[in-house]
Amino acid sequence: MNRSWWKEAVVYQIYPKSFNDSDGDGVGDLRGIIEKLDYLADLGIDLVWLNPVYESPGADNGYDVSDYRAIDPQYGTMEDWEELLAGLHARDIRLVMDLVVNHTSDEHEWFEASRDPESPYHDYYFWCEGDPDEPPNGWRSFFGGPAWTYDQEVGKWYLHLFDEKQPDLNWENPAVREEVYDMMRFWFEKGIDGFRMDVINLISKPEGLLDRDGAGGHGTQQAVNGPRLHEYLREMHDRVISDYDAVTIGEMVDLSVEEAREFLGPDDTGIDTAFHFEHVQLDFGAGGRWDYEEWTLEELRETLTRWQVELDGIGWNTLYMSNHDQPRHLSRFGDDGTYHRESATMLATLLHTLQGTPFVYQGEEIGMTNYPFESLDEVRDVDTIRNVEIAQERGYVAEENVMELIRRRSRDNARTPMQWDGTANAGFTEGEPWIPVNPNYTEINVSAEMATPDSIWHYYRDLIDLRRAHDVLVYGHYELLLPNHPEVWAYTRTLDPEEGAGAPRVAVLLNFFDGSPTVRLPAEVAERSAELLIGNYPDAEDSLDECRLRPYEARVYALESATHR
Ligand code: ISL
């Protein structure tokens, strides 16, 4: 398998608004991140993905960009950003910026100019003529409600797949593409190491979208992997990305593994790796994200196994369960009460021992949990507010269950401030935080975690070190061992299987529940001599013959000649 620095990297995602506030205005900022550079280096990560810090009115916390080449004043200045990049590079940490080019802010100068039908900018967006009472088609916004807004002054509708303050760019217009490529080059020339590409598989809209009787009538789904997507991505690669040693991480909604094989295959679109959503949608009910159903180990294991097997040798996986759009994965897939440490470390073991690039979302490394929302006043996210209203209208959620749904689902669960220590506001700010701090900060915080030798934080650091020491954990082929075990997920990773029994190989055992199951591995694994590389309980036995796992126990064994590189 071809080696790449980004395959070997562990990524740390920083949501700047909630990471660290240096000036007491209650909002995290770039200087706040600079203060924590040594923290990042101590954790051992290789790459930072920074959510948008561009100038923005903030309707969607920076995913509504009004100037792609300027830093939003709430985060600091371009000089601060340059200092941050230099500070990261000085510590051998690379930087990936967010590329938000499916849409701009409605306050972007292009959109403002586009309101004039005579302006060359008019065609930068999807403006559609027609009856003010009847949207051009039935497309729905991801944030709920119609994907079209009628602009009285212009006398036309415009398309927005997200908030009405996020009009979609018209990629069919070559001038739009040129603007984007220029802007990408601007950041590459400043020295960044790649882009995480926001909803990149929505940029190609179906033909006839603006034609009321045209193809657009079949629903928003048609914006996913649209007809010219390959062409645009290829062009972006050839025109800009290929000039740099950069990683490209596509956020791709509704991506199937078959599609991923197409997009991520060598010499195709130039996208190196992608975020898919299959495993974070297993607990969606019939009504979608704002409807709930229990996830099962069977489904989770089957889903991620499929991605492991199908992409092997063809594409490359991202390994994540958390980000700024997802509730905290410890609360979702683990036990954030009794087995807080055990389940956080077990899930971390999964995310660092599959094939792919692990993404650690800020706070995950200390076991941050969902927020105990009690009232709508504590919610900040547009997506939550709008979608909850709609779920109520449609009857997916009764009034008395609204707060429970928010506690489970809201993106704000991941956006509460990073918990640095046990002082006021968790050490995040000396002012009033823009969003409430999780009251559990007195127990769950960086300072306590770093001071406790067997903490979640230390386990993350050990996992990151371990992956760096063993090529098999990066490049090894995945093989599922006990496909039907009701409580345990067990697999091996093998480097160069053609070397037979001498190939470096590790076995991973993960107990997903609070029982104490017995694991009988197939003889060819169980009979090998094994050395425990990492585990989240003390005194795990060295033998693989009939193991009994403790609640949420995780163990990683080297089998026979698993070599250090
Ligand atoms: O947040 C969601 C639920 O998990 C998704 O519907 C989300 O909107 C989708 O994953 C796209 O996300 C990205 O683009 C959005 C922005 O709000 C998200 O924060 C971003 O990650 C629009 O730019």
CSV table of C-alpha atoms and ligand atoms in Angstrom, one decimal, residues 15 49 51 60 63-64 98 100 103 142-143 162 166 196 198-199 251 253 277 284 289 323-326 381 383 411 415, ligand 1:
chain,number,residue,atom,x,y,z
A,15,TYR,CA,-13.7,24.2,16.9
A,49,TRP,CA,-8.2,20.6,11.3
A,51,ASN,CA,-13.1,24.8,11.6
A,60,ASP,CA,-23.9,29.0,11.2
A,63,TYR,CA,-20.0,28.0,7.8
A,64,ASP,CA,-21.4,31.2,6.3
A,98,ASP,CA,-12.0,24.2,6.2
A,100,VAL,CA,-16.7,26.0,2.6
A,103,HIS,CA,-22.3,28.2,-0.3
A,142,PHE,CA,-30.8,20.4,5.7
A,143,PHE,CA,-31.7,22.7,8.5
A,162,PHE,CA,-28.6,25.1,4.5
A,166,GLN,CA,-26.1,30.5,3.2
A,196,ARG,CA,-11.3,19.7,4.8
A,198,ASP,CA,-17.4,21.1,3.6
A,199,VAL,CA,-20.3,19.2,2.0
A,251,GLU,CA,-17.1,15.8,3.8
A,253,VAL,CA,-23.1,13.4,2.9
A,277,PHE,CA,-22.1,9.3,7.7
A,284,PHE,CA,-31.8,7.6,13.3
A,289,ARG,CA,-32.0,12.5,12.5
A,323,ASN,CA,-17.1,16.3,15.4
A,324,HIS,CA,-18.8,19.6,15.8
A,325,ASP,CA,-22.0,18.3,14.2
A,326,GLN,CA,-22.4,15.1,16.2
A,381,ASP,CA,-27.5,26.1,17.0
A,383,ASP,CA,-30.0,23.5,12.9
A,411,ARG,CA,-24.9,19.7,17.6
A,415,ARG,CA,-19.9,22.8,21.0
B,1,ISL,O1,-25.2,18.7,11.1
B,1,ISL,C1,-25.7,17.8,10.5
B,1,ISL,C2,-26.2,16.7,11.2
B,1,ISL,O2,-25.3,15.9,11.7
B,1,ISL,C3,-25.7,17.7,9.0
B,1,ISL,O3,-26.9,17.8,8.5
B,1,ISL,C4,-24.7,18.8,8.6
B,1,ISL,O4,-25.4,19.9,8.3
B,1,ISL,C5,-24.0,18.2,7.4
B,1,ISL,O5,-23.2,17.2,7.9
B,1,ISL,C6,-23.1,19.3,6.7
B,1,ISL,O6,-22.2,19.8,7.7
B,1,ISL,C7,-21.3,20.8,7.3
B,1,ISL,O7,-22.0,21.8,6.6
B,1,ISL,C8,-22.9,22.6,7.2
B,1,ISL,C9,-22.5,23.1,8.6
B,1,ISL,O8,-23.5,23.6,9.3
B,1,ISL,C10,-21.8,22.0,9.4
B,1,ISL,O9,-21.3,22.5,10.6
B,1,ISL,C11,-20.7,21.4,8.5
B,1,ISL,O10,-19.9,20.5,9.2
B,1,ISL,C12,-23.2,23.8,6.3
B,1,ISL,O11,-22.0,24.4,6.0
